[in-house]
Each structure stands twice: as C-alpha cells, then as structure tokens.
Amino acid sequence: MPKLGVNIDHIATIREARKVREPDPIAAASLCELAGADGITAHLREDRRHMQERDIRLLRQTVTTHLNLEMAPTVEMLQFAIDVLPDMVTLVPEKREELTTEGGLDVAGKIEDITRMVNSLHKHDVAVSLFVDAELHQIKAAVRTGARFIELHTGQYASAYDFGEGNEWEEELVKLDNMAQVAQKSGLMVNAGHGLNYRNVGPIAEIKGLWELNIGHSIIGRAVLVGLDRAVRDMVALLRD
Ligand code: PXP
C-alpha cells in the first residue's frame, strides 16, 4: 500500500480568502496525522496565495510524520528550505497565473540547475523529489540529477478518468505504470499525485512499488462536508483495500 501524504494547502486557501487566522493549517496537519496520514505536504508558492512562511516553519516544529515542502526551483526557495529543513523537498514548476500546478518540471531542460539544487539539499540531509510527467527523457534526467525520488504527475490520468472518453484513462494509467517501473529499476523511489480523488485513486494505488501518493483537493473538499478526520480515514481505507 502506498503511503498517504495529505496536501493541506487548501486549508490555508480558506484562511487567506479572509486574511484572518482560521482555519489554521497547523491544526489541520495534526488532525490528518491523527487520522492516519503518513505525511503532510505543503506548497509555499512565490505569490504566497495560500501557505505562508510562518506555516511551514510551524509545520516543521509540529509535524511528527513526514513534512514534504513543495516549491519552485529558485534560489530564494532553496535558501528558505535550507533554513527550515523539511524532511523532503518536491521541486515543482510554478506559474503565477495557474490555478494549480499544471505540468511536470522540465528536468531535462534544466539539468544543471536542478542537479546543483539536489546536491545542496542533500548536503543538509533533505531528501529531494522531482515532480515530472510520465516521460522517459524526464525520468532519465531525474536519475542524472542524483535525486532519490520522483513524483509522477497524475493530472492527465485523473482528468481522463473523471471527464475523458473511452479508455483514455487506461492509456494514461499504462504510461504511469511503465514509467514507475522504469524509474524504480533505475533506483528511484516513486511518488505520484495531482488530481487524485476517491473515485480514481484505486488503479494508481495498485501500481507496484509506489512509495507515496500526495492528495489535497479531494480530501479537503470532502472534509468540508464530513470533517477532516473522516475524509482522511476514508482515503486511508481506500489505499489499504
Ligand atoms: N503533487 C503536487 C506536486 C502538487 O503540486 C499538488 C497540488 O498542489 C498535489 C500533488 C496535490 O494535488 P491535488 O490537490 O489535485 O490532490
């Protein structure tokens, strides 16, 4: 069974809608852990639209499972990560105008910069994961950077499953499965995430050897209706089954 990392950005999104103090993502992270989450993921974006630096610093002190900081590969963010020392950094591409991360990182196109960043983080004992599309040249490039993890972008699979036609989702699943196996054979640990929900997570959770799934929107969306504890427990139960 893959581990479950809960992305709690949307708790901060609700807080930032009013620029007030609640709901506090720090409290949410504790509830997720009590409900069985194996880790907490948070994305500190350049525009600080949801998570704030204060959140990540406090999460570092309070998360007892595993803290995964998603961030853009910039010098400013690298300095912040080295100051805070999360357990893992996941490098993601970032565009100001996007609603959410839209695609994988072009590791192949920025291999030198990313390798330097991986080395700096490793020197501080921070594991590094690279968020990539299920494409062979990106996996090969990820291996060359020395990163120990990749996170496969499941966004296309998820939208094909939820809104696509015919067996489009199965084709996306085969691609993800093949690249997960290639990556593992090359020595990488493989995470996956983006767009996963209670309907479409099953086939992804069955991919052999996956280490962790990072899931945010669907869990927090369900939590608004049934409570965070139940929403996390429902997802943990699905992964176990
Ligand atoms: N993984 C990465 C790299 C992401 O950027 C996100 C969204 O912040 C997620 C996983 C979680 O995606 P979702 O909110 O669609 O579950």
PDB file of N, CA and C and ligand atoms in Angstrom, residues 7 9-10 70 92 100-101 131 151 193-195 214-217, ligand 1:
ATOM      1  N   ASN A   7      -1.979  16.911   1.265  1.00  0.00           N
ATOM      2  CA  ASN A   7      -1.610  18.285   0.928  1.00  0.00           C
ATOM      3  C   ASN A   7      -2.646  19.224   1.562  1.00  0.00           C
ATOM      4  N   ASP A   9      -2.691  22.615   1.545  1.00  0.00           N
ATOM      5  CA  ASP A   9      -2.718  23.992   1.027  1.00  0.00           C
ATOM      6  C   ASP A   9      -4.112  24.616   1.087  1.00  0.00           C
ATOM      7  N   HIS A  10      -5.129  23.791   0.803  1.00  0.00           N
ATOM      8  CA  HIS A  10      -6.478  24.370   0.693  1.00  0.00           C
ATOM      9  C   HIS A  10      -7.034  24.848   2.030  1.00  0.00           C
ATOM     10  N   GLU A  70       6.651  21.443  -1.032  1.00  0.00           N
ATOM     11  CA  GLU A  70       6.664  21.641  -2.489  1.00  0.00           C
ATOM     12  C   GLU A  70       7.109  23.065  -2.756  1.00  0.00           C
ATOM     13  N   VAL A  92       8.772  21.655  -8.024  1.00  0.00           N
ATOM     14  CA  VAL A  92       7.657  21.725  -8.988  1.00  0.00           C
ATOM     15  C   VAL A  92       7.808  22.986  -9.826  1.00  0.00           C
ATOM     16  N   THR A 100      -3.498  25.772 -10.349  1.00  0.00           N
ATOM     17  CA  THR A 100      -2.723  24.785  -9.600  1.00  0.00           C
ATOM     18  C   THR A 100      -1.595  24.330 -10.521  1.00  0.00           C
ATOM     19  N   THR A 101      -0.650  23.540  -9.988  1.00  0.00           N
ATOM     20  CA  THR A 101       0.485  23.099 -10.801  1.00  0.00           C
ATOM     21  C   THR A 101      -0.036  22.398 -12.053  1.00  0.00           C
ATOM     22  N   PHE A 131       8.975  16.522  -9.417  1.00  0.00           N
ATOM     23  CA  PHE A 131       7.623  16.302  -9.950  1.00  0.00           C
ATOM     24  C   PHE A 131       7.720  16.290 -11.476  1.00  0.00           C
ATOM     25  N   GLU A 151       8.091  12.348  -8.312  1.00  0.00           N
ATOM     26  CA  GLU A 151       6.639  12.257  -8.129  1.00  0.00           C
ATOM     27  C   GLU A 151       6.032  12.318  -9.523  1.00  0.00           C
ATOM     28  N   GLY A 193       0.995  11.958  -7.739  1.00  0.00           N
ATOM     29  CA  GLY A 193      -0.036  12.856  -7.235  1.00  0.00           C
ATOM     30  C   GLY A 193      -0.489  13.867  -8.251  1.00  0.00           C
ATOM     31  N   HIS A 194      -1.575  14.476  -7.933  1.00  0.00           N
ATOM     32  CA  HIS A 194      -2.283  15.547  -8.640  1.00  0.00           C
ATOM     33  C   HIS A 194      -3.590  15.026  -9.213  1.00  0.00           C
ATOM     34  N   GLY A 195      -4.667  15.619  -8.746  1.00  0.00           N
ATOM     35  CA  GLY A 195      -5.996  15.288  -9.272  1.00  0.00           C
ATOM     36  C   GLY A 195      -6.558  13.973  -8.765  1.00  0.00           C
ATOM     37  N   ASN A 214       0.405  11.864  -3.012  1.00  0.00           N
ATOM     38  CA  ASN A 214       0.121  13.179  -2.425  1.00  0.00           C
ATOM     39  C   ASN A 214      -1.233  13.648  -2.914  1.00  0.00           C
ATOM     40  N   ILE A 215      -2.139  13.817  -1.966  1.00  0.00           N
ATOM     41  CA  ILE A 215      -3.520  14.140  -2.334  1.00  0.00           C
ATOM     42  C   ILE A 215      -4.001  15.325  -1.507  1.00  0.00           C
ATOM     43  N   GLY A 216      -4.554  16.322  -2.196  1.00  0.00           N
ATOM     44  CA  GLY A 216      -5.002  17.520  -1.487  1.00  0.00           C
ATOM     45  C   GLY A 216      -6.461  17.847  -1.688  1.00  0.00           C
ATOM     46  N   HIS A 217      -6.783  18.339  -2.889  1.00  0.00           N
ATOM     47  CA  HIS A 217      -8.089  18.940  -3.119  1.00  0.00           C
ATOM     48  C   HIS A 217      -9.250  18.026  -2.762  1.00  0.00           C
TER      49      HIS A 217
HETATM   50  N1  PXP B   1       1.534  16.857  -6.019  1.00  0.00           N
HETATM   51  C1  PXP B   1       1.971  18.065  -6.480  1.00  0.00           C
HETATM   52  C2  PXP B   1       3.376  18.155  -6.962  1.00  0.00           C
HETATM   53  C3  PXP B   1       1.129  19.191  -6.475  1.00  0.00           C
HETATM   54  O1  PXP B   1       1.589  20.373  -6.933  1.00  0.00           O
HETATM   55  C4  PXP B   1      -0.176  19.055  -5.959  1.00  0.00           C
HETATM   56  C5  PXP B   1      -1.067  20.268  -5.886  1.00  0.00           C
HETATM   57  O2  PXP B   1      -0.539  21.204  -5.022  1.00  0.00           O
HETATM   58  C6  PXP B   1      -0.588  17.801  -5.487  1.00  0.00           C
HETATM   59  C7  PXP B   1       0.278  16.718  -5.547  1.00  0.00           C
HETATM   60  C8  PXP B   1      -1.965  17.581  -4.932  1.00  0.00           C
HETATM   61  O3  PXP B   1      -2.883  17.730  -5.972  1.00  0.00           O
HETATM   62  P1  PXP B   1      -4.431  17.727  -5.653  1.00  0.00           P
HETATM   63  O4  PXP B   1      -4.720  18.920  -4.795  1.00  0.00           O
HETATM   64  O5  PXP B   1      -5.066  17.802  -7.001  1.00  0.00           O
HETATM   65  O6  PXP B   1      -4.729  16.438  -4.935  1.00  0.00           O
END
